[in-house]
PDB file of C-alpha atoms in Angstrom:
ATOM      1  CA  UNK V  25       0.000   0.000   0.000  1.00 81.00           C
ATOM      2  CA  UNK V  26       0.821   3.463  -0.858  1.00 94.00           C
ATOM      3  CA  UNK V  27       2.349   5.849   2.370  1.00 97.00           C
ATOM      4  CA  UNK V  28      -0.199   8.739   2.771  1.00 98.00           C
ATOM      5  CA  UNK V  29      -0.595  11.503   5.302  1.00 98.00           C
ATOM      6  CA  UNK V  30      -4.485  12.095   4.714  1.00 98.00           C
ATOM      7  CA  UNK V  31      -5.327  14.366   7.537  1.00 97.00           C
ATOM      8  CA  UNK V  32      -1.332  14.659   8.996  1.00 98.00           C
ATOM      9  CA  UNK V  33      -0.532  18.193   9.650  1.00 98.00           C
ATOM     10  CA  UNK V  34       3.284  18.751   9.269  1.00 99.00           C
ATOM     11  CA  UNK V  35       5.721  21.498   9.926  1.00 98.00           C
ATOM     12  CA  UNK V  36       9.113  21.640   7.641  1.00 98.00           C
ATOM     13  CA  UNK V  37      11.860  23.951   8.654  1.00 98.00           C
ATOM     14  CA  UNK V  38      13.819  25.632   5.954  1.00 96.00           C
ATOM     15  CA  UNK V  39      11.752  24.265   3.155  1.00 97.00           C
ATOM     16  CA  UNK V  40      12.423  27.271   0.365  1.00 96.00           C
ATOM     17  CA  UNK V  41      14.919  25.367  -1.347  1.00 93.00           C
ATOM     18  CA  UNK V  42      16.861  21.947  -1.603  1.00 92.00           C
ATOM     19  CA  UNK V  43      15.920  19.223   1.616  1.00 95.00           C
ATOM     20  CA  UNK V  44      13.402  20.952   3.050  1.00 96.00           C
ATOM     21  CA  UNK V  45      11.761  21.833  -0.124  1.00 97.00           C
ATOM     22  CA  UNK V  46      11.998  18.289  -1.327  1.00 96.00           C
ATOM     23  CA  UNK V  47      10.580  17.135   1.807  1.00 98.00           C
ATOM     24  CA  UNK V  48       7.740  19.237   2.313  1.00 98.00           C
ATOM     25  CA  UNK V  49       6.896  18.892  -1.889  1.00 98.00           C
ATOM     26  CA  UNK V  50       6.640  15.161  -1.295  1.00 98.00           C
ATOM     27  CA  UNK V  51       4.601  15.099   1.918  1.00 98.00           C
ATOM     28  CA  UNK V  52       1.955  17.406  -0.179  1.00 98.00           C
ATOM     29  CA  UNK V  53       2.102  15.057  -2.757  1.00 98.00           C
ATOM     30  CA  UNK V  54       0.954  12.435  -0.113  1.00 98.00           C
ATOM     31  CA  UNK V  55      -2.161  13.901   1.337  1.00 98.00           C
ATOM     32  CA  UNK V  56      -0.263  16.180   4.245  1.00 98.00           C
ATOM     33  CA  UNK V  57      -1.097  19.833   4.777  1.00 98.00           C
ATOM     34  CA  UNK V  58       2.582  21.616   5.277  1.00 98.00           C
ATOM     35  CA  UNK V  59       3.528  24.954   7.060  1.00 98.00           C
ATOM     36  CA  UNK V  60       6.395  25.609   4.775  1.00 98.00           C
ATOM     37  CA  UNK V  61       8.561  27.628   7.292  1.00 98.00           C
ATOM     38  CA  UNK V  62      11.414  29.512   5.415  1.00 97.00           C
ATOM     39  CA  UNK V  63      12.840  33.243   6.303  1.00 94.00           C
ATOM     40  CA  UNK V  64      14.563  32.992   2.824  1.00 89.00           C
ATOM     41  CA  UNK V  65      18.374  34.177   4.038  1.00 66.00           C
ATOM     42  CA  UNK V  66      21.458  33.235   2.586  1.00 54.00           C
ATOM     43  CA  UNK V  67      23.153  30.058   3.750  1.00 60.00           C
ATOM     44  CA  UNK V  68      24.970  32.078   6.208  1.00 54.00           C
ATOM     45  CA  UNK V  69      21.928  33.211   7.476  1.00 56.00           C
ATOM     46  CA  UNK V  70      22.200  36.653   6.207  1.00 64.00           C
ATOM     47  CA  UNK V  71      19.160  38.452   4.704  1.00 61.00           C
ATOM     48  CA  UNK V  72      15.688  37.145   3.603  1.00 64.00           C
ATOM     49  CA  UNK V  73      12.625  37.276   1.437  1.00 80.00           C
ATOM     50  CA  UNK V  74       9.496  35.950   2.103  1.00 95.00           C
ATOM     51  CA  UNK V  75       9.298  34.627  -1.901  1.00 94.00           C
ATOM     52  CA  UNK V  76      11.403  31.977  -0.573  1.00 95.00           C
ATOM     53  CA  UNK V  77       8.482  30.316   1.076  1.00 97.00           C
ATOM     54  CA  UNK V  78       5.453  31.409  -0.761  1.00 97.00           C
ATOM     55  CA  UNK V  79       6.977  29.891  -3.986  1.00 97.00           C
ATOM     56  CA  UNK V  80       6.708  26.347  -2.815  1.00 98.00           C
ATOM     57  CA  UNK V  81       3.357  27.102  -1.048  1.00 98.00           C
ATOM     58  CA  UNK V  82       2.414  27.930  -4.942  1.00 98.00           C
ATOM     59  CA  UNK V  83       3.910  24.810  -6.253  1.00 98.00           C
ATOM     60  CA  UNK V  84       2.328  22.695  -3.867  1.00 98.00           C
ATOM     61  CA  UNK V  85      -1.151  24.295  -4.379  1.00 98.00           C
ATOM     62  CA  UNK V  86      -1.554  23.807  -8.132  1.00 98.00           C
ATOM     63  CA  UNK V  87      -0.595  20.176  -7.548  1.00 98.00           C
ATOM     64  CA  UNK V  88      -3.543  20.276  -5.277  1.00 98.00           C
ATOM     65  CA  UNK V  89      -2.129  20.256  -1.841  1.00 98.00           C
ATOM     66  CA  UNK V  90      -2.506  22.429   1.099  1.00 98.00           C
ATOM     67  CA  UNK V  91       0.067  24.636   2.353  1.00 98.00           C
ATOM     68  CA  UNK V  92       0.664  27.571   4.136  1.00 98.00           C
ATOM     69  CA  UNK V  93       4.121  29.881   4.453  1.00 98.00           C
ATOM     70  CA  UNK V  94       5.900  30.897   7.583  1.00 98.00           C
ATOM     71  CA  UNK V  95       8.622  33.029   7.516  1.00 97.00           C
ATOM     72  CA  UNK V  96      10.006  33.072  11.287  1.00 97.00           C
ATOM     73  CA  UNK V  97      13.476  32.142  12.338  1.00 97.00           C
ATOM     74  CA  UNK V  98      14.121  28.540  14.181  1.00 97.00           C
ATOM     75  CA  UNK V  99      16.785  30.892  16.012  1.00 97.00           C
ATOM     76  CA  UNK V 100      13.485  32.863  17.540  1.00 97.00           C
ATOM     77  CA  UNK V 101      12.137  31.239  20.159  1.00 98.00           C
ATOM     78  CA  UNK V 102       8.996  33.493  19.469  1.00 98.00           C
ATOM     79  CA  UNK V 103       9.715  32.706  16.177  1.00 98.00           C
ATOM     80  CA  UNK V 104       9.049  28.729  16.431  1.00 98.00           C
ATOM     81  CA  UNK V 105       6.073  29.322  18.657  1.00 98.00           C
ATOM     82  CA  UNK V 106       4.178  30.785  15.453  1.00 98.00           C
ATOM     83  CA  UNK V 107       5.070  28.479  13.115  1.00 98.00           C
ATOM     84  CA  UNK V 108       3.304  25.283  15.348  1.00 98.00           C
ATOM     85  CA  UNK V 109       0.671  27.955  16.253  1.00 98.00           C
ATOM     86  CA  UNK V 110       0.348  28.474  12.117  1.00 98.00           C
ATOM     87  CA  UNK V 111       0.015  24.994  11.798  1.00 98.00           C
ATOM     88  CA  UNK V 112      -2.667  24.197  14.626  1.00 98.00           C
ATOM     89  CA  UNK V 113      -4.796  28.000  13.383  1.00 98.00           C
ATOM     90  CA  UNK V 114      -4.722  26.738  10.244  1.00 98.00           C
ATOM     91  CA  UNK V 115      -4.997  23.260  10.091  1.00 98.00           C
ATOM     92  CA  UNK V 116      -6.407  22.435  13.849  1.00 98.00           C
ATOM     93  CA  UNK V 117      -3.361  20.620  15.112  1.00 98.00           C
ATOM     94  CA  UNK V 118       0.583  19.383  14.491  1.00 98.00           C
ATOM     95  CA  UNK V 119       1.247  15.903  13.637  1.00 99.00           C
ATOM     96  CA  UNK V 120       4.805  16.313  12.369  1.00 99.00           C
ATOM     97  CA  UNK V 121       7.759  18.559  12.569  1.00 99.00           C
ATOM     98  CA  UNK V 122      11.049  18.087  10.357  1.00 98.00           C
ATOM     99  CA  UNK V 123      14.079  19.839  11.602  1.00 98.00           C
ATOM    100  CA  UNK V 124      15.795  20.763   8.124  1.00 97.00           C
ATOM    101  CA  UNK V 125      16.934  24.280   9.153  1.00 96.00           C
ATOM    102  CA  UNK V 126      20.093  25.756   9.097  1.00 94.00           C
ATOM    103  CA  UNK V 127      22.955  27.968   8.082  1.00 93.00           C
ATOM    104  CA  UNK V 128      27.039  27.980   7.552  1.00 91.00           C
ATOM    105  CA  UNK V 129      29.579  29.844   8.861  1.00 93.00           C
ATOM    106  CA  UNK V 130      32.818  27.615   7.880  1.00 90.00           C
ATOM    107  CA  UNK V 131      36.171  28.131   9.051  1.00 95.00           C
ATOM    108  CA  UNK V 132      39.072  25.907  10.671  1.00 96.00           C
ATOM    109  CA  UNK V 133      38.723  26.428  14.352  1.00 97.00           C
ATOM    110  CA  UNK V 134      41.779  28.592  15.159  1.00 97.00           C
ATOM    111  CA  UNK V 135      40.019  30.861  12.921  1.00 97.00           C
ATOM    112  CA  UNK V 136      36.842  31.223  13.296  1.00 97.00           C
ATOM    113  CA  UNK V 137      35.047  34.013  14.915  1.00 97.00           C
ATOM    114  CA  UNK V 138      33.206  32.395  18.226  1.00 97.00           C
ATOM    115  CA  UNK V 139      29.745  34.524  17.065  1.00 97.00           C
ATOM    116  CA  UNK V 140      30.016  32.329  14.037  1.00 96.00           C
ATOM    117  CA  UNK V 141      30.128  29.359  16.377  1.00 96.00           C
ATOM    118  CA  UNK V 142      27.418  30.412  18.419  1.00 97.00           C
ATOM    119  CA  UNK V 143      25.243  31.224  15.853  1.00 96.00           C
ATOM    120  CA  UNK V 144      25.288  28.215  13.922  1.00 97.00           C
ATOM    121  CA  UNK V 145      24.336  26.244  16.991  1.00 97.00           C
ATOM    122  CA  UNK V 146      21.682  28.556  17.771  1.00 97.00           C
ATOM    123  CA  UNK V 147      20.059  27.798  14.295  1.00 97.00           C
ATOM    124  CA  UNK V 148      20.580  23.973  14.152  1.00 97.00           C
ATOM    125  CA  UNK V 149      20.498  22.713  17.435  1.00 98.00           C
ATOM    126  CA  UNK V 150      18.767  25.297  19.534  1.00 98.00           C
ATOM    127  CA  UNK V 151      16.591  26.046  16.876  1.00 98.00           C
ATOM    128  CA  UNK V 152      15.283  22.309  16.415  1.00 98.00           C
ATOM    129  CA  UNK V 153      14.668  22.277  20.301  1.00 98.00           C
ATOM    130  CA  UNK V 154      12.833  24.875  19.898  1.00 98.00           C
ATOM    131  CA  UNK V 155      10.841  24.036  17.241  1.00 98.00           C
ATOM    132  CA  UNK V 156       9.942  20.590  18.794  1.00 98.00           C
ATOM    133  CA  UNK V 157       9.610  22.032  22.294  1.00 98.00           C
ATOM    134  CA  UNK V 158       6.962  24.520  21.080  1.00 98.00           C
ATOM    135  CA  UNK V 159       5.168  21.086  18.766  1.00 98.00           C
ATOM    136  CA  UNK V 160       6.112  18.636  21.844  1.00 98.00           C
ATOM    137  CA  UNK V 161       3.110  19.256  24.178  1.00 98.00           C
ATOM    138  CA  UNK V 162       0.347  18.382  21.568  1.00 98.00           C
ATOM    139  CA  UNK V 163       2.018  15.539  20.477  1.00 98.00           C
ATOM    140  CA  UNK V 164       1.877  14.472  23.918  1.00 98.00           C
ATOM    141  CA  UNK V 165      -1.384  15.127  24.444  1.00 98.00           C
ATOM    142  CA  UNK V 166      -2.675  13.683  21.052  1.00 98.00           C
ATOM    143  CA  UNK V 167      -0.295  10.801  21.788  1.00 98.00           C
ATOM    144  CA  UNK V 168       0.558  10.989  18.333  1.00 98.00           C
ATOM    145  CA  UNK V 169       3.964  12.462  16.749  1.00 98.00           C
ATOM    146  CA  UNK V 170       6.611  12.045  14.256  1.00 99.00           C
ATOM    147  CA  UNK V 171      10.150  14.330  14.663  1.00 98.00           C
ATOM    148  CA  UNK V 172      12.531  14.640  12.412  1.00 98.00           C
ATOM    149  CA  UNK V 173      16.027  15.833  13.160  1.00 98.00           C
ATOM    150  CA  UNK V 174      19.117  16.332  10.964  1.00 97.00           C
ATOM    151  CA  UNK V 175      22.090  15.476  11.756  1.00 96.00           C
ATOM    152  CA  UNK V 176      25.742  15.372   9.199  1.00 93.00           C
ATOM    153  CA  UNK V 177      28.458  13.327   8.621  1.00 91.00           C
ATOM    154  CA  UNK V 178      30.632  16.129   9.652  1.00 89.00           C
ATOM    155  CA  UNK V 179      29.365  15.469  13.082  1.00 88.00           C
ATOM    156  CA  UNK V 180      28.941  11.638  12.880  1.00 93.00           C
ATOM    157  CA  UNK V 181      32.804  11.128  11.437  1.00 93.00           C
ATOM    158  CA  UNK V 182      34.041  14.952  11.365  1.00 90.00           C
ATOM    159  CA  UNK V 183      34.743  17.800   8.494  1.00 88.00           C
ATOM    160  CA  UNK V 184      37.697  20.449   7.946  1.00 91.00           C
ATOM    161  CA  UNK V 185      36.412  23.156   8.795  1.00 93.00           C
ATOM    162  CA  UNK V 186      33.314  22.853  10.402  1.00 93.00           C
ATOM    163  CA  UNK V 187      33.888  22.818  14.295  1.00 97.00           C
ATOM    164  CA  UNK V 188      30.686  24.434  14.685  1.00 97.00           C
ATOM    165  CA  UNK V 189      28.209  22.836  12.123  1.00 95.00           C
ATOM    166  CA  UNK V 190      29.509  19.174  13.528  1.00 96.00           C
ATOM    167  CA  UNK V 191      29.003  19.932  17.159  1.00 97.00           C
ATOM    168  CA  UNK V 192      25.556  20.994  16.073  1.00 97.00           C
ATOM    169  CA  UNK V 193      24.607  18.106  14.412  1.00 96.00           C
ATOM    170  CA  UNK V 194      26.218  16.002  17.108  1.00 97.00           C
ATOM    171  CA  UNK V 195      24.057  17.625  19.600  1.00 97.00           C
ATOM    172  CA  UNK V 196      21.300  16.023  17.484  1.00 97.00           C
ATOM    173  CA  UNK V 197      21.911  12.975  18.115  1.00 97.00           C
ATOM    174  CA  UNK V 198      21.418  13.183  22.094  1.00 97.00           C
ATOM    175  CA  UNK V 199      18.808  15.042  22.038  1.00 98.00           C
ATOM    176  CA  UNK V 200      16.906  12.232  19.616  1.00 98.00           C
ATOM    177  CA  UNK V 201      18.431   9.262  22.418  1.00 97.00           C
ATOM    178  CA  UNK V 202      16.600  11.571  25.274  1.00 97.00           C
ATOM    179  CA  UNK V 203      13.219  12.681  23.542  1.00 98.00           C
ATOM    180  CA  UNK V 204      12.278   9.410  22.197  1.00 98.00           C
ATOM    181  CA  UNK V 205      12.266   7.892  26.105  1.00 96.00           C
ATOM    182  CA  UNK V 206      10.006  10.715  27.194  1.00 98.00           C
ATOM    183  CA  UNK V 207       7.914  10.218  23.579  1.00 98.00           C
ATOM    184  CA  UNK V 208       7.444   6.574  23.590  1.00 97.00           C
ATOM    185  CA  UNK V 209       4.500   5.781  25.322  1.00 97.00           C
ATOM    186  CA  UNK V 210       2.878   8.379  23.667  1.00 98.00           C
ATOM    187  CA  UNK V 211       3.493   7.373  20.435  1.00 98.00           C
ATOM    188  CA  UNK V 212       5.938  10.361  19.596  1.00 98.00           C
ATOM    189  CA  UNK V 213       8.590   9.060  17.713  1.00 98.00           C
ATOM    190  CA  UNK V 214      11.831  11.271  16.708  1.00 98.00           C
ATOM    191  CA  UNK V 215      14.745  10.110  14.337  1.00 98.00           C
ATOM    192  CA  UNK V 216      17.653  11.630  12.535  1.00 98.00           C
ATOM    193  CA  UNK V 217      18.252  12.030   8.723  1.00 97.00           C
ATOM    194  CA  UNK V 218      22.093  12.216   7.938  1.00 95.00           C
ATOM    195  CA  UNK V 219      21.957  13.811   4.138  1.00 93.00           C
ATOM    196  CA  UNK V 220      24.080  14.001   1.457  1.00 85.00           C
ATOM    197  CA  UNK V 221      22.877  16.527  -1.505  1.00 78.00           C
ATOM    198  CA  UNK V 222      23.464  18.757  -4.018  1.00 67.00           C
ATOM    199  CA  UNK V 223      21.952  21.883  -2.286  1.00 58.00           C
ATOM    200  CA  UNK V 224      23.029  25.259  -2.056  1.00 59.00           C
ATOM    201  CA  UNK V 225      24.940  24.292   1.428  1.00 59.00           C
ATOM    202  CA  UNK V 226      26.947  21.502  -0.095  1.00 56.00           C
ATOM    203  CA  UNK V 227      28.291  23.889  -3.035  1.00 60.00           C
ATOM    204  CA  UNK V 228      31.883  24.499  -2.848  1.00 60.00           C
ATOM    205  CA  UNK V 229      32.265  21.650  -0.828  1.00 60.00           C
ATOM    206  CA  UNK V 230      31.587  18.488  -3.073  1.00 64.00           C
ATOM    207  CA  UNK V 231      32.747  17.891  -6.277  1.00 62.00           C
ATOM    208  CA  UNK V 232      31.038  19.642  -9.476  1.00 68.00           C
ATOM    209  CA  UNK V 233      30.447  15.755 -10.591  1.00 64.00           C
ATOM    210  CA  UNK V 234      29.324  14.731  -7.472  1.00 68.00           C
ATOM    211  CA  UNK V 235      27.052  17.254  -6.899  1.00 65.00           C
ATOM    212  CA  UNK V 236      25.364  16.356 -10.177  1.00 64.00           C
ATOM    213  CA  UNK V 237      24.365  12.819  -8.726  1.00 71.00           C
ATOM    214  CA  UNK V 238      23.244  13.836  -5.688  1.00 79.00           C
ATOM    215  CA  UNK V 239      19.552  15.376  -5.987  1.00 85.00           C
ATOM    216  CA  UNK V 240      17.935  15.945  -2.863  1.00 90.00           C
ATOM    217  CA  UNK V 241      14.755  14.294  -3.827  1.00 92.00           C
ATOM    218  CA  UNK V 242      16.814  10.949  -3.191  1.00 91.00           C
ATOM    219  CA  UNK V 243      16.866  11.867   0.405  1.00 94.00           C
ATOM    220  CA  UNK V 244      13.306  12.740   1.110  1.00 96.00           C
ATOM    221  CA  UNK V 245      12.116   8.964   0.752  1.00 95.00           C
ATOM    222  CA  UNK V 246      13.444   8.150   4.681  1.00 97.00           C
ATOM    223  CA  UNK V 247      12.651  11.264   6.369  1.00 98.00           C
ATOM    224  CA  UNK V 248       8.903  11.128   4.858  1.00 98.00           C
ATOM    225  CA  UNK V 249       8.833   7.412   6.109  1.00 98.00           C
ATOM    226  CA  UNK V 250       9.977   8.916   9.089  1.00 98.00           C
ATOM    227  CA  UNK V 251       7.245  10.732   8.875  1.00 98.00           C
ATOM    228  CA  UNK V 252       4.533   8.285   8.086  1.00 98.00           C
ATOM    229  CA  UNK V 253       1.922   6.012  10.641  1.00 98.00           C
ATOM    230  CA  UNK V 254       3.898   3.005   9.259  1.00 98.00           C
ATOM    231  CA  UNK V 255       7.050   4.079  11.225  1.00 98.00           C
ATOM    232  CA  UNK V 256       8.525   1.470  13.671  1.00 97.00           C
ATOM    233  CA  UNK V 257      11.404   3.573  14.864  1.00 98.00           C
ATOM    234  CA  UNK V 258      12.290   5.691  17.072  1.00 98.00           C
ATOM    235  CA  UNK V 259      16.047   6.719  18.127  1.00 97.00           C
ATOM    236  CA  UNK V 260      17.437   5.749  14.512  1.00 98.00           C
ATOM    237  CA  UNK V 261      19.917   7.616  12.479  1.00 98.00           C
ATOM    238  CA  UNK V 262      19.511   7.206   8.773  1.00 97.00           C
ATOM    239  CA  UNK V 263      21.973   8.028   6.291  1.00 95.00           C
ATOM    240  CA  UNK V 264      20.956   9.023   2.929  1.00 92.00           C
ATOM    241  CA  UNK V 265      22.153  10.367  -0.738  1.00 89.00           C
ATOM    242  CA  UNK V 266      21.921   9.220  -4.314  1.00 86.00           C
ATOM    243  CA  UNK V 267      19.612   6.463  -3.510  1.00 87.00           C
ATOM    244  CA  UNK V 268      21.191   5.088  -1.136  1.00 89.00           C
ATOM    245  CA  UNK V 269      20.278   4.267   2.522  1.00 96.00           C
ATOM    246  CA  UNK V 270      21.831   3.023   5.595  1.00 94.00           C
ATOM    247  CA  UNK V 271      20.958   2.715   9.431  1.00 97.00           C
ATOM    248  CA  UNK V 272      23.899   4.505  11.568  1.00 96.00           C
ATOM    249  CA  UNK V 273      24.820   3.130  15.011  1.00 95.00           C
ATOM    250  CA  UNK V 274      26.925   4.220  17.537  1.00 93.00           C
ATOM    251  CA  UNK V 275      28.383   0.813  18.987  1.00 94.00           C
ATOM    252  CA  UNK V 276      30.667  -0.512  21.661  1.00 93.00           C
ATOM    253  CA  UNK V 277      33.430  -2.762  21.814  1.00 95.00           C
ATOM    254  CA  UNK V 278      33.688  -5.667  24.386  1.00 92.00           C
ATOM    255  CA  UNK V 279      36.505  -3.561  26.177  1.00 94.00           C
ATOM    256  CA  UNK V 280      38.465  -5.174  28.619  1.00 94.00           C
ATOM    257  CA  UNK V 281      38.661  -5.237  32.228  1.00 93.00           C
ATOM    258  CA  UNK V 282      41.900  -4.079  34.040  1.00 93.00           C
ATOM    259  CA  UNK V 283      43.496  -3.747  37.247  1.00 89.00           C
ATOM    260  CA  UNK V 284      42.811  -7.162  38.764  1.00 85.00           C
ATOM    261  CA  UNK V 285      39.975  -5.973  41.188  1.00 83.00           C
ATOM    262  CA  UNK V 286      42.049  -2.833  42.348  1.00 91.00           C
ATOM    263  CA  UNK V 287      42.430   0.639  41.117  1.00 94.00           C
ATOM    264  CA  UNK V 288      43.043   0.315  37.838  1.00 95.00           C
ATOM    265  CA  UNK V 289      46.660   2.549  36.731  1.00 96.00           C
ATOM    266  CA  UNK V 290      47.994   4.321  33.509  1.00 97.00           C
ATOM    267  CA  UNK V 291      50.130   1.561  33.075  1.00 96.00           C
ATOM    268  CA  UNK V 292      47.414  -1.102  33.283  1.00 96.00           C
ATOM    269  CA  UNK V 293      45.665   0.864  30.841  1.00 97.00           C
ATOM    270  CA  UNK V 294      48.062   0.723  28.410  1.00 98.00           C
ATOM    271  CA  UNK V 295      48.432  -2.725  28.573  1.00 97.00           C
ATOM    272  CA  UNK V 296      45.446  -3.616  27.783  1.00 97.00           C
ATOM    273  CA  UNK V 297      45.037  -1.044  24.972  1.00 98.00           C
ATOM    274  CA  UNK V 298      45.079  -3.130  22.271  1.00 98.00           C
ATOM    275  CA  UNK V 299      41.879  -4.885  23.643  1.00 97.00           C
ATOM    276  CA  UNK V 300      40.128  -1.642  24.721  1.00 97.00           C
ATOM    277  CA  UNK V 301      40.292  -0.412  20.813  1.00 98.00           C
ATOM    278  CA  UNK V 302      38.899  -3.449  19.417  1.00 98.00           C
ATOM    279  CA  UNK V 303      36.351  -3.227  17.542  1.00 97.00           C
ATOM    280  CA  UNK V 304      35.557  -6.640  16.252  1.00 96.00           C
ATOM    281  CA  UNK V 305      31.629  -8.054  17.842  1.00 92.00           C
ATOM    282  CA  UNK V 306      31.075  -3.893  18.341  1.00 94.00           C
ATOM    283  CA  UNK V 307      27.156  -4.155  19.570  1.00 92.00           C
ATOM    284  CA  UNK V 308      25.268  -0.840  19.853  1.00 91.00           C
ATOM    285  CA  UNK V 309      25.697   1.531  22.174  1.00 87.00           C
ATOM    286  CA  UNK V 310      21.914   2.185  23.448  1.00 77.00           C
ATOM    287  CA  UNK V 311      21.737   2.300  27.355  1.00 70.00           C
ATOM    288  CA  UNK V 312      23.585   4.998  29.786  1.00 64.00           C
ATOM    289  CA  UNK V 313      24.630   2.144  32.196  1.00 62.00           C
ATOM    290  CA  UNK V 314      24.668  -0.669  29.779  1.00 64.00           C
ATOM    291  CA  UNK V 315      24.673  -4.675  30.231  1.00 66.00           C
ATOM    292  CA  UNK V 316      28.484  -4.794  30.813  1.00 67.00           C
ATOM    293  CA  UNK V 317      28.799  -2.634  33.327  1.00 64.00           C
ATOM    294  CA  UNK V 318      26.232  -4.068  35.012  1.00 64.00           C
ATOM    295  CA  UNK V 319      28.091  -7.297  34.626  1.00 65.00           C
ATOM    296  CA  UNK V 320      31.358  -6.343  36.058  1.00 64.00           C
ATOM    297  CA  UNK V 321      29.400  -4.722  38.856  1.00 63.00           C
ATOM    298  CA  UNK V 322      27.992  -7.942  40.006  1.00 65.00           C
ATOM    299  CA  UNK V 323      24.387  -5.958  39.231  1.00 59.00           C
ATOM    300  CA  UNK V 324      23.293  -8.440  36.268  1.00 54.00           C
TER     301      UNK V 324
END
């Protein structure tokens, strides 16, 4: 059967061009009304126009859908209040919320400017918590919810250059691993999207050839099954780009246990280095105080 969002109400972030726009075009074409939310800057965040917006909320309008614009900040904590209040004025409630939004300010770390630090994690990270804090509450209370987050490979495996956009897409990740405790009984499930595409972020930075295979539209497949009813996930990272898809873990090796039963010493670790940095039978990382410590604890 065919994924639909019939009567799904869903909030995109930055959907005036590339990802977001993608997503939020192929939700429409699905049955979901969309608050395309887009202030139209410059990827530095510089600027804006509220054409940005209102051009997709045309496109998806003669295709039939429903949509509506926004043009507030994620940065605004104001700002993301109106956008879930747009959605539930206009459509009566918020179902889902992808967290596409963001900005670069790219520089090697001794060089960069620490405004251009803060600011890029006020827009990504900060500006998806605010976004989902302000749609949390009525997902609670409808016990229904999908959230989207994006995360980046320059966060998951690192970048040159991009101290700032990798810690904010890091941050992501633990926020997804702590929301999706406090959303599962309620049926509020949040996962990540880690993208590769030719948008107006990734010129400059991927090869001109590259760049040619990568159309965003390849990505918006997972985060709208994200998205959908049918989702059986929660606390997943997917990576995506030209088609192809992959779950991302973060695991664990089996470790080893030093110091014979005393305080363990520098030397002791060292010894057993080689074993600590194995990776081979790595199982997922998914609990704060995990099986094996709970083992060597004598509290499993």
């Amino acid at each position: 059967m065919a994924v639909r969002f019939d009567n799904r109400v869903a909030l995109v972030t930055g959907a005036g061009a590339g990802l977001g726009k993608c997503h939020a075009l192929l939700l429409a074409s699905r049955g979901a009304k969309v608050v395309v939310n887009d202030p139209g800057g410059s990827t530095a965040g510089q600027g804006g126009s509220n054409a940005v917006a209102d051009t997709v909320v045309d496109e998806i309008r003669k295709s039939g859908g429903e949509a509506i614009a926004n043009y507030d900040s994620v940065a605004d904590r104001a700002g993301a209040e109106r956008m879930v209040r747009t959605a539930i004025e206009s459509y009566g409630k918020i179902d889902i919320v992808v967290n596409n939004a963001g900005i670069l300010r790219d520089k090697t770390f001794s060089k960069m400017e620490l405004d251009d630090f803060d600011d890029v994690i006020k827009v990504h990270l900060l500006g998806s918590v605010y976004v989902t804090k302000a749609a949390w509450q009525h997902m609670i209370d409808q016990k229904y919810g999908r959230v989207v987050l994006t995360t980046s490979g320059s966060g998951l495996a690192g970048n040159y250059g991009q101290s700032n956009y990798g810690a904010a897409k890091t941050g992501m990740i633990g926020l997804m691993h702590n929301l999706m405790t406090e959303g599962a009984k309620y049926n509020v499930r949040i996962n990540s999207i880690s993208p590769v595409a030719a948008t107006r972020m990734t010129e400059g930075l991927l090869p001109e050839q590259m760049l040619k295979k990568l159309d965003p539209r390849q990505v918006s497949p997972a985060v709208a099954w994200m998205c959908s009813e049918e989702c059986d996930a929660t606390g997943e990272i997917i990576a995506a780009g030209a088609g192809y898809f992959a779950r991302v873990k973060l695991v664990k090796g089996a470790g080893a246990v030093v110091g014979n039963g005393e305080i363990a010493t520098i030397e002791d670790f060292v010894a057993a280095k080689e074993q600590i940095f194995d990776l081979n039978g790595a199982a997922p990382y998914s609990k704060t105080i995990d099986d094996d410590t709970r083992r060597i604890l004598g509290m499993a």
